[in-house]
Amino acid sequence: MRSLPLVHSFLLSFSPLSVLALSIPFSVRTPDTTHHHLPRQSSNSSVVPVGNTQNAFYYSNITLGGRQISVMLDTGSSDLWVTGSVPGAHDTGNSLTLSYSVGNAAGDVYTAPFQFDGYTVQDQAFLLVNDTSTFSTDIHAEGYDGLIGLGPNSGSSIYKKLSGDSGNSAINRIFVQNSSSDNYLTLMLSRNGDPGNQIAGQFTISSVVPGFENITNQPKLPVEKVYKLTDKDQHWQISTDKGVGIIGPDGQPIKYDSIVPKAPSGQIVAVLDSGFTLPQVPRSVSDAIYGRVQGAEWSTSNQAWLVPCGQLINVTFNFGGISYPVHPLDVSSSDFGVTFSNGNSACLGTFQPISSAFSLLGEYDMILGMAFLRNVYTLIDFGNLVKGGSSSNNPYVQLLSLTNETAAVNDFISVRLNGQNLINSSQYALLPASQQQYSPETAAQKKAQYEEKVLSHWPYILSGCLVVVLLLVAYCIWRCCCRRKRLAKKKAANQQAGPAPGGSANSSYAKLPDSGSTASLAMKPMRGSTLDFTEEYRGDAFARH
C-alpha cells in the first residue's frame, strides 16, 4: 500500500516495494462521500461495478459472512482484509500485522463465506482489522472498508501464515474451484472530471465487459517472472517495446536503461498496479516528461513536479507493438490543491519519480498506477501462477487502449483552458532540450539508487561468488593432487634405491661408524666414472631424491 499524505496511493504488497514506500505531503480533495457503497450486484450479473473516489481510489462490493463490504481493488497485492465485524467468522488463532507508510493493519486471521462476482468460497481467509487509528486517512470516508488483493498467490502474507492451502488468496480460490473457467480477470477504471469520458468502472472474472470483446485480440504480453528466491515479489509486470517504450512530450523516445538483469536491451519492465494513484517512474523519465515545461517547478516538499494547469503534456507507452497514449488530464492533475512557490495554483505531475530504491532485487523499473490504467482496459491471465490450478500456460496481460488522442485534446481544452484552444500558443511551447530542468537528488537518494543498482545485479554477483568459490576449491584439490603425486614419486624412488649402506631394510638411512678416532673419517679416493657409481648403487648418480 502506497501512501501519499495528500494523495493516498495504496499498494498492499509485502515486499521491498511497500517497505520502501515514498510519501509526499499532500492529500486528494475528495467530494462528499456519504454514499460509498455501490448498488448491490445482481446474482446473475457477470460485471462488477467499480466506484471511483476522485480518481484516487477504486473499489467494489464483496460479501463476507453475509455482510456487504466495499473494498479497494488492488492488483499489486494478494491479501483480503476488512474492518468492522463479520458475522459468523471463524478465528484461525493466527494474528498478523501489515505495516504501511499510512499506518499498520493489525488483527486476527479469520475465515468466512465469501462472494464476489457471482462466485462463492465457503471458508475464505481474511484479516479482520479492528483498529485503523494509526492510518493517516479515514478509509471509510474515502469510500471503502477493506482491500482485496488481486495479485499472484505467492505474495499473500495470509497464505504464508496459514498451513497448506487454507490461506490461498480469494482470486486463487475462485479459479481453483472453477477449473472449467478461464483464469483471468479484467479491470476498467473511470475518470472523474472528464466531460467526454464515457467509460464506466467495471470488473470481471473469467469474462469480458460487453462491447470490449476486442481485448482478447490484443497482443499477449508475457508476465516477466521473477527469480524463484523472490517469488513473493511477483507482480503483473510486462516489458515495453525495444527502444520506444516511452514517447515523451516532444514525440521522441525517452531513453532509460533497465535495472532488471533479465530485461532485453532497450526495454524496461513495468508493473501494472491499481493500488497506486500516481505512477512511479525512474527519476530521469519523470524529468524528461516535465523538465521542459515552461514554468515547471520541482517541489522538494511534495517530491513531485508542479506544472501550469493549462500545459497539455503528451506521453505514450508502447507494449507489444501497440501505442497506448495517456490522456493529458492524467499526465497532470488539478485534484490535489498544490501551489507554486509564489502561491499561484499549480497542477501536479502525476508520473512521480522514485526517490528511494523500490526494486531492491531488480525485478522491475516502474509502477504504472491508476493514472495510466485509466487509459487501458486490462486483462490479466494468471496461467500457471494459480496455486493448485490445472493450467500450464504462462501468465500474460492484454491491454486495449481506451484513449482517443483527438478527443482527449478536446477534453483538456474544455476542462483546463475553459474551452479556449491555447495549446499551441508560445507560452505552452516546450523549452529546448538544452534548457531542460532536472529534479535534485539528496545524498540519501543517491545512496539508495547506488544500492539499488548493486542489489539489482544480485544474480550476477551470486554467480560470480560461486565461480570464485569453485575456482578456489578446484585450486585446493589440484594442489593436494600435485602434493600426493610428488610424495608418491619420492616414495617409489626410495623403494627402487633400496636401503642405504650400513642400514637395514627398515631404515631410511645408515648411521655413521662409532669410532673414537678420526681415521675412519678420512676421504676416499674418487671413482673413475659415474658408471662405477651407477653399477654399485643401481641408481642414477644425478637423480634427485
XYZ file of C-alpha atoms in Angstrom:
545
model
C 0.000 0.000 0.000
C 1.448 3.327 -1.022
C 0.666 6.428 0.982
C 0.832 9.968 -0.212
C -0.044 12.128 2.804
C -2.132 14.233 0.486
C -2.760 11.679 -2.235
C -3.340 8.239 -0.812
C -1.830 5.972 -3.383
C -2.023 2.490 -1.950
C -0.087 -0.620 -2.727
C -0.722 -3.509 -0.370
C 2.340 -5.575 -1.117
C 4.582 -7.292 1.382
C 7.844 -6.921 -0.437
C 10.599 -4.276 -0.805
C 8.109 -2.385 -2.961
C 5.999 -1.421 0.040
C 8.751 -1.372 2.631
C 10.431 1.494 0.815
C 7.242 3.340 0.002
C 7.618 7.026 -0.684
C 5.382 9.609 0.959
C 4.639 13.102 -0.220
C 2.754 15.629 1.883
C -0.477 16.369 0.070
C -3.995 14.938 0.025
C -6.620 14.410 -2.595
C -9.564 16.806 -2.494
C -12.493 14.449 -2.210
C -16.153 15.291 -2.786
C -18.980 14.340 -0.482
C -18.650 10.624 0.245
C -21.781 9.986 2.259
C -22.788 7.187 -0.099
C -19.766 4.962 -0.620
C -21.344 1.634 -1.443
C -22.141 0.687 -4.985
C -25.526 -0.719 -5.945
C -25.807 -4.371 -4.981
C -24.832 -6.604 -7.853
C -27.491 -8.960 -9.131
C -26.717 -12.660 -8.739
C -26.718 -13.293 -12.493
C -24.515 -10.340 -13.417
C -21.064 -11.030 -14.847
C -19.821 -7.460 -14.415
C -18.999 -5.839 -11.063
C -19.361 -2.018 -10.894
C -16.209 -0.173 -9.804
C -16.588 3.008 -7.746
C -14.240 5.989 -8.038
C -13.237 8.435 -5.293
C -11.779 11.456 -7.118
C -9.523 9.311 -9.319
C -7.588 8.255 -6.200
C -9.377 5.072 -5.045
C -11.252 2.393 -6.928
C -13.466 -0.042 -5.053
C -16.133 -2.706 -5.480
C -18.532 -4.621 -3.243
C -17.861 -8.063 -1.833
C -19.971 -10.085 0.593
C -18.204 -11.601 3.589
C -20.149 -13.530 6.202
C -23.337 -12.107 4.717
C -22.125 -8.508 5.155
C -21.676 -6.348 2.053
C -18.353 -4.500 2.187
C -16.723 -2.013 -0.189
C -13.099 -2.986 -0.766
C -10.349 -1.316 -2.740
C -9.290 -3.259 -5.846
C -5.522 -3.783 -5.767
C -3.707 -5.717 -8.469
C -0.449 -5.065 -6.603
C -1.145 -7.278 -3.583
C -2.665 -10.659 -2.785
C -4.472 -10.466 0.574
C -8.011 -9.694 1.684
C -8.581 -7.529 4.751
C -11.615 -5.699 6.093
C -12.589 -3.529 9.040
C -15.634 -3.749 11.281
C -17.315 -7.045 12.115
C -18.020 -10.117 10.015
C -20.978 -12.273 11.120
C -20.193 -15.932 11.716
C -16.454 -15.572 11.067
C -14.197 -18.339 12.402
C -10.984 -17.357 14.202
C -7.984 -19.369 12.959
C -5.940 -18.440 16.024
C -3.387 -16.572 13.941
C -2.530 -12.899 14.140
C -0.896 -10.698 11.565
C 0.380 -7.139 11.330
C 0.776 -5.462 7.976
C 2.853 -2.293 8.009
C 2.334 0.515 5.551
C 3.529 4.066 5.258
C -0.006 5.181 6.211
C -0.097 3.010 9.327
C -0.481 -0.570 10.450
C -3.277 -3.016 9.652
C -3.224 -5.492 12.511
C -5.667 -8.133 13.624
C -6.563 -11.797 13.613
C -6.936 -14.071 10.613
C -10.483 -15.384 10.208
C -12.405 -17.411 7.653
C -15.964 -16.769 6.460
C -18.192 -17.393 3.417
C -17.145 -15.053 0.617
C -19.000 -13.919 -2.523
C -17.659 -11.842 -5.400
C -18.847 -11.501 -8.994
C -21.256 -14.400 -8.555
C -18.581 -16.745 -7.202
C -18.647 -18.222 -3.694
C -15.887 -19.515 -1.414
C -17.213 -21.102 1.780
C -14.192 -20.503 4.026
C -12.120 -17.653 2.647
C -9.254 -16.494 4.872
C -9.029 -12.766 5.580
C -7.527 -10.347 8.082
C -10.040 -8.635 10.351
C -8.587 -5.215 11.181
C -10.252 -3.775 14.269
C -8.050 -0.722 14.779
C -7.284 1.736 11.975
C -6.308 4.603 14.265
C -2.725 4.523 13.015
C -3.857 5.167 9.452
C -3.234 8.717 8.278
C -6.589 8.704 6.470
C -10.152 7.720 7.245
C -10.576 4.900 4.757
C -14.347 4.741 5.337
C -14.628 8.387 4.342
C -12.636 7.589 1.211
C -15.272 5.040 0.176
C -14.047 1.628 1.277
C -13.702 -0.554 4.383
C -11.063 -3.006 3.275
C -8.943 -4.199 0.396
C -8.899 -7.209 -1.901
C -5.561 -8.192 -3.398
C -5.708 -9.401 -6.997
C -2.047 -10.279 -7.391
C -0.299 -13.678 -7.590
C -0.877 -16.005 -4.647
C 2.842 -16.112 -3.798
C 2.628 -12.554 -2.470
C -0.019 -13.349 0.158
C 1.029 -12.916 3.797
C -2.069 -14.812 4.960
C -1.088 -17.733 2.744
C 2.350 -17.782 4.354
C 0.789 -17.597 7.820
C -1.640 -20.499 7.467
C -0.683 -24.091 6.766
C -1.464 -25.823 3.491
C -3.784 -24.127 1.004
C -6.244 -22.747 3.549
C -4.725 -19.280 3.263
C -4.786 -19.036 -0.519
C -5.915 -15.681 -1.870
C -9.574 -15.106 -2.771
C -8.982 -14.928 -6.517
C -6.827 -18.083 -6.365
C -9.603 -19.949 -4.538
C -12.155 -18.864 -7.151
C -10.006 -20.108 -10.022
C -9.256 -23.470 -8.371
C -12.932 -24.086 -7.531
C -13.989 -23.218 -11.091
C -11.397 -25.127 -13.091
C -13.551 -25.159 -16.231
C -13.435 -21.339 -16.416
C -10.548 -19.302 -17.752
C -8.139 -17.987 -15.119
C -8.316 -14.302 -15.949
C -9.780 -11.073 -14.651
C -10.382 -7.737 -16.344
C -10.396 -4.210 -14.976
C -11.647 -0.911 -16.390
C -11.324 2.373 -14.469
C -13.385 5.523 -14.942
C -12.099 9.125 -14.970
C -13.858 11.747 -12.879
C -13.777 15.355 -14.089
C -13.705 14.427 -17.770
C -16.834 15.649 -19.613
C -16.071 13.449 -22.604
C -15.485 10.269 -20.608
C -17.976 7.532 -21.452
C -16.110 4.764 -19.635
C -17.713 3.235 -16.544
C -15.603 1.437 -13.961
C -16.113 -2.327 -14.318
C -14.504 -5.570 -13.114
C -14.992 -9.135 -14.330
C -13.744 -12.644 -13.614
C -13.405 -15.153 -16.495
C -15.396 -12.912 -18.850
C -15.016 -9.567 -20.619
C -17.081 -6.400 -20.447
C -19.709 -6.457 -23.216
C -18.686 -4.209 -26.095
C -14.971 -4.621 -25.396
C -14.504 -8.177 -26.670
C -11.666 -6.981 -28.912
C -9.355 -7.076 -25.904
C -8.874 -10.809 -26.482
C -7.384 -9.997 -29.918
C -4.677 -7.751 -28.488
C -1.061 -8.921 -28.169
C -0.436 -11.283 -25.275
C 2.257 -9.581 -23.224
C 4.228 -12.164 -21.216
C 4.374 -11.556 -17.481
C 8.026 -11.186 -16.564
C 8.625 -13.819 -13.895
C 10.921 -13.018 -11.005
C 13.593 -15.302 -9.640
C 12.338 -18.209 -7.533
C 14.143 -16.847 -4.477
C 11.997 -13.704 -4.663
C 8.675 -15.073 -5.902
C 6.829 -13.200 -3.145
C 7.757 -10.100 -5.139
C 5.994 -11.412 -8.251
C 3.690 -8.775 -9.729
C 1.905 -8.209 -13.017
C 4.974 -6.903 -14.816
C 5.487 -6.564 -18.537
C 8.220 -5.196 -20.791
C 7.936 -2.144 -23.027
C 8.840 -2.245 -26.695
C 12.529 -2.062 -27.516
C 13.902 1.455 -27.903
C 10.478 3.138 -27.982
C 8.953 2.090 -24.670
C 8.022 5.625 -23.614
C 7.429 8.514 -26.006
C 7.898 11.903 -24.353
C 6.176 15.275 -24.862
C 8.466 16.126 -27.780
C 7.457 12.974 -29.655
C 10.845 11.336 -29.095
C 11.586 8.129 -27.146
C 12.749 8.645 -23.583
C 15.981 6.742 -23.087
C 16.413 4.682 -19.965
C 18.492 1.620 -19.085
C 16.646 -1.060 -17.158
C 17.878 -2.229 -13.758
C 16.289 -5.630 -14.396
C 19.108 -8.072 -15.232
C 16.819 -10.242 -17.395
C 15.344 -7.318 -19.356
C 16.319 -7.294 -23.042
C 18.450 -4.357 -24.120
C 16.390 -1.255 -24.807
C 13.348 -2.472 -22.861
C 12.161 -1.581 -19.374
C 9.848 -3.522 -17.069
C 6.606 -2.023 -15.746
C 4.283 -3.287 -13.002
C 0.546 -2.746 -13.583
C -0.839 -1.787 -10.192
C -4.317 -0.437 -9.464
C -3.199 0.296 -5.887
C -1.078 3.281 -6.904
C -2.704 6.639 -7.542
C 0.487 8.111 -9.016
C 2.632 6.039 -11.375
C 6.165 5.599 -10.068
C 8.807 6.019 -12.755
C 12.587 6.436 -12.809
C 13.643 9.977 -11.984
C 15.142 10.508 -15.434
C 11.799 9.570 -17.022
C 9.857 11.976 -14.804
C 12.364 14.732 -15.604
C 12.012 14.054 -19.328
C 8.220 14.382 -19.079
C 8.066 17.628 -17.074
C 11.539 19.197 -17.171
C 10.985 21.102 -20.458
C 7.643 22.632 -19.491
C 7.776 26.416 -19.189
C 7.205 27.398 -15.585
C 7.643 23.846 -14.284
C 8.893 23.736 -10.735
C 10.282 20.895 -8.697
C 8.651 20.831 -5.277
C 11.004 19.478 -2.643
C 8.274 19.387 -0.024
C 5.936 17.440 -2.314
C 8.665 15.411 -4.031
C 6.934 15.935 -7.381
C 6.908 18.230 -10.410
C 4.429 21.110 -10.479
C 3.321 22.474 -13.869
C 0.898 25.116 -15.168
C -2.569 23.568 -15.362
C -3.032 24.816 -18.946
C 0.013 22.862 -20.183
C -1.039 19.902 -22.314
C 1.608 17.170 -21.987
C 1.654 14.145 -24.267
C 3.025 10.800 -23.061
C 2.645 7.436 -24.802
C 3.675 3.915 -23.751
C 4.324 1.132 -26.241
C 3.717 -2.550 -25.469
C 3.605 -5.399 -27.952
C 3.822 -3.049 -30.929
C 0.718 -1.119 -29.823
C 0.710 2.514 -28.669
C -1.165 3.458 -25.512
C -1.460 7.257 -25.214
C -2.085 8.737 -21.765
C -4.907 11.275 -21.511
C -3.408 14.744 -20.775
C -5.813 15.036 -17.816
C -3.947 12.029 -16.374
C -0.437 13.358 -17.071
C -1.052 16.289 -14.720
C -3.807 16.605 -12.126
C -5.715 19.503 -10.606
C -7.195 17.308 -7.843
C -4.559 17.965 -5.190
C -4.682 21.686 -4.431
C -0.939 22.266 -4.808
C 0.642 25.672 -5.463
C 3.877 27.020 -6.884
C 6.399 28.615 -4.544
C 4.868 32.032 -5.350
C 1.456 30.873 -4.136
C -0.186 30.550 -7.558
C -2.230 27.413 -8.200
C -0.479 24.537 -9.957
C -1.155 21.062 -11.244
C 0.673 18.004 -10.016
C 2.853 15.968 -12.377
C 1.353 12.528 -11.836
C 4.316 10.485 -13.089
C 6.228 10.730 -9.860
C 9.947 9.992 -9.674
C 11.143 7.258 -7.395
C 13.292 8.888 -4.723
C 14.360 5.688 -2.983
C 15.158 2.158 -4.038
C 11.888 0.346 -4.655
C 13.001 -2.790 -6.514
C 15.908 -3.933 -4.394
C 16.422 -7.138 -6.296
C 15.947 -5.601 -9.722
C 12.555 -7.080 -10.542
C 11.030 -4.028 -12.278
C 11.742 -0.422 -13.273
C 8.445 1.395 -12.793
C 4.919 1.027 -11.450
C 2.107 2.132 -13.735
C -0.746 3.006 -11.404
C -4.198 4.496 -11.823
C -3.169 7.491 -13.934
C -2.011 5.027 -16.596
C -4.593 2.279 -16.048
C -7.479 4.700 -16.706
C -6.290 4.712 -20.307
C -6.470 0.964 -20.925
C -8.860 -1.921 -20.462
C -6.713 -4.546 -18.729
C -6.952 -8.331 -18.932
C -4.689 -10.376 -16.640
C -4.422 -14.113 -17.227
C -2.957 -15.889 -14.174
C -1.990 -19.026 -16.113
C 0.226 -21.361 -14.096
C 0.574 -18.843 -11.254
C -2.674 -20.242 -9.814
C -1.558 -22.448 -6.929
C -3.328 -25.779 -7.281
C -4.698 -24.818 -10.692
C -4.722 -27.001 -13.778
C -3.320 -24.513 -16.294
C 0.241 -24.990 -17.503
C 0.212 -21.820 -19.602
C 2.448 -18.904 -18.730
C 0.660 -15.807 -17.391
C 0.117 -12.861 -19.709
C -1.505 -9.424 -19.946
C -3.619 -7.909 -22.726
C -4.285 -4.172 -22.992
C -6.927 -2.379 -25.061
C -6.435 1.370 -25.486
C -9.364 3.494 -24.264
C -7.943 6.946 -25.078
C -8.653 8.666 -28.365
C -5.956 11.323 -28.741
C -8.104 13.836 -30.632
C -10.989 13.538 -28.173
C -8.553 13.746 -25.279
C -7.178 17.083 -26.538
C -10.704 18.480 -26.783
C -11.445 17.281 -23.233
C -8.313 19.022 -21.960
C -9.191 22.293 -23.686
C -12.669 22.161 -22.200
C -11.530 21.396 -18.645
C -8.223 23.223 -18.263
C -8.493 26.100 -20.754
C -12.189 26.901 -20.371
C -12.817 25.970 -23.977
C -10.128 28.266 -25.439
C -7.654 26.414 -27.636
C -4.342 27.853 -26.432
C -2.320 24.674 -26.517
C -0.220 25.875 -29.473
C 0.484 29.320 -28.025
C 4.077 30.291 -27.256
C 3.530 30.142 -23.502
C 2.902 26.403 -23.753
C 5.754 25.595 -26.139
C 8.341 23.169 -24.775
C 11.743 24.531 -23.846
C 14.763 23.455 -25.917
C 16.392 20.256 -24.716
C 19.421 22.278 -23.604
C 17.203 24.144 -21.105
C 15.610 21.079 -19.538
C 15.366 21.144 -15.750
C 16.307 18.203 -13.558
C 14.974 17.264 -10.148
C 17.677 17.277 -7.474
C 18.714 14.157 -5.605
C 19.696 14.153 -1.962
C 22.712 12.237 -0.701
C 20.379 9.634 0.770
C 18.585 9.236 -2.563
C 21.870 8.823 -4.428
C 22.958 6.211 -1.907
C 19.665 4.379 -2.288
C 19.995 4.490 -6.063
C 23.504 3.070 -5.867
C 22.336 0.287 -3.551
C 19.504 -0.416 -5.951
C 21.894 -0.802 -8.873
C 24.179 -3.099 -6.885
C 21.415 -5.279 -5.478
C 19.582 -5.432 -8.783
C 22.535 -7.378 -10.146
C 22.473 -9.931 -7.336
C 22.193 -12.910 -9.735
C 25.467 -11.911 -11.373
C 27.088 -11.162 -8.030
C 25.931 -14.513 -6.656
C 27.105 -16.320 -9.784
C 30.468 -14.564 -9.594
C 30.890 -15.539 -5.938
C 30.038 -19.142 -6.741
C 32.556 -19.176 -9.592
C 35.265 -17.787 -7.293
C 34.464 -20.395 -4.633
C 34.531 -23.189 -7.203
C 37.865 -21.962 -8.557
C 39.345 -21.870 -5.046
C 38.084 -25.372 -4.319
C 39.443 -26.628 -7.641
C 42.814 -24.988 -6.917
C 42.987 -26.615 -3.470
C 42.142 -30.009 -4.954
C 44.772 -29.547 -7.664
C 47.420 -28.596 -5.097
C 46.552 -31.643 -2.981
C 46.752 -33.901 -6.012
C 50.127 -32.476 -7.015
C 51.499 -32.961 -3.496
C 50.292 -36.538 -3.357
C 51.885 -37.226 -6.731
C 55.231 -35.798 -5.554
C 55.127 -37.857 -2.362
C 54.206 -40.979 -4.287
C 57.029 -40.396 -6.756
C 59.525 -39.853 -3.949
C 58.382 -42.982 -2.144
C 58.673 -45.013 -5.341
C 62.201 -43.703 -5.940
C 63.292 -44.583 -2.392
C 61.890 -48.066 -2.735
C 63.749 -48.517 -6.024
C 67.061 -47.377 -4.474
C 66.852 -49.919 -1.602
C 68.328 -49.498 1.934
C 71.404 -47.330 2.365
C 74.805 -48.984 3.253
C 75.013 -49.982 6.861
C 71.307 -49.749 7.300
C 68.578 -52.306 7.366
C 65.561 -52.813 5.227
C 63.513 -50.866 7.684
C 65.928 -47.961 7.907
C 65.887 -44.982 5.616
C 69.482 -44.020 6.301
C 72.773 -45.583 7.630
C 74.413 -44.493 10.883
C 77.938 -43.158 10.864
C 80.515 -45.630 12.282
C 81.001 -45.172 16.005
C 84.735 -44.537 16.381
C 86.876 -42.836 18.922
C 89.289 -41.589 16.264
C 89.090 -39.557 13.092
C 90.777 -42.193 10.954
C 87.566 -43.602 9.634
C 86.538 -40.115 8.508
C 89.416 -39.815 6.044
C 88.313 -39.076 2.464
C 88.208 -41.946 -0.007
C 89.688 -41.672 -3.493
C 87.187 -40.560 -6.121
C 85.779 -43.165 -8.509
C 86.915 -43.120 -12.018
C 83.482 -42.605 -13.583
C 79.819 -42.296 -12.946
C 79.396 -45.742 -14.408
C 81.083 -47.275 -11.390
C 78.736 -45.311 -9.111
C 75.713 -46.418 -11.064
C 76.656 -50.054 -11.024
C 77.375 -50.036 -7.315
C 74.254 -48.321 -6.176
C 71.972 -49.334 -9.055
C 70.749 -45.823 -9.447
C 71.265 -42.654 -11.412
C 74.091 -40.654 -9.933
C 72.323 -37.419 -10.843
C 68.792 -38.360 -9.863
C 67.116 -36.017 -7.402
C 65.611 -37.893 -4.465
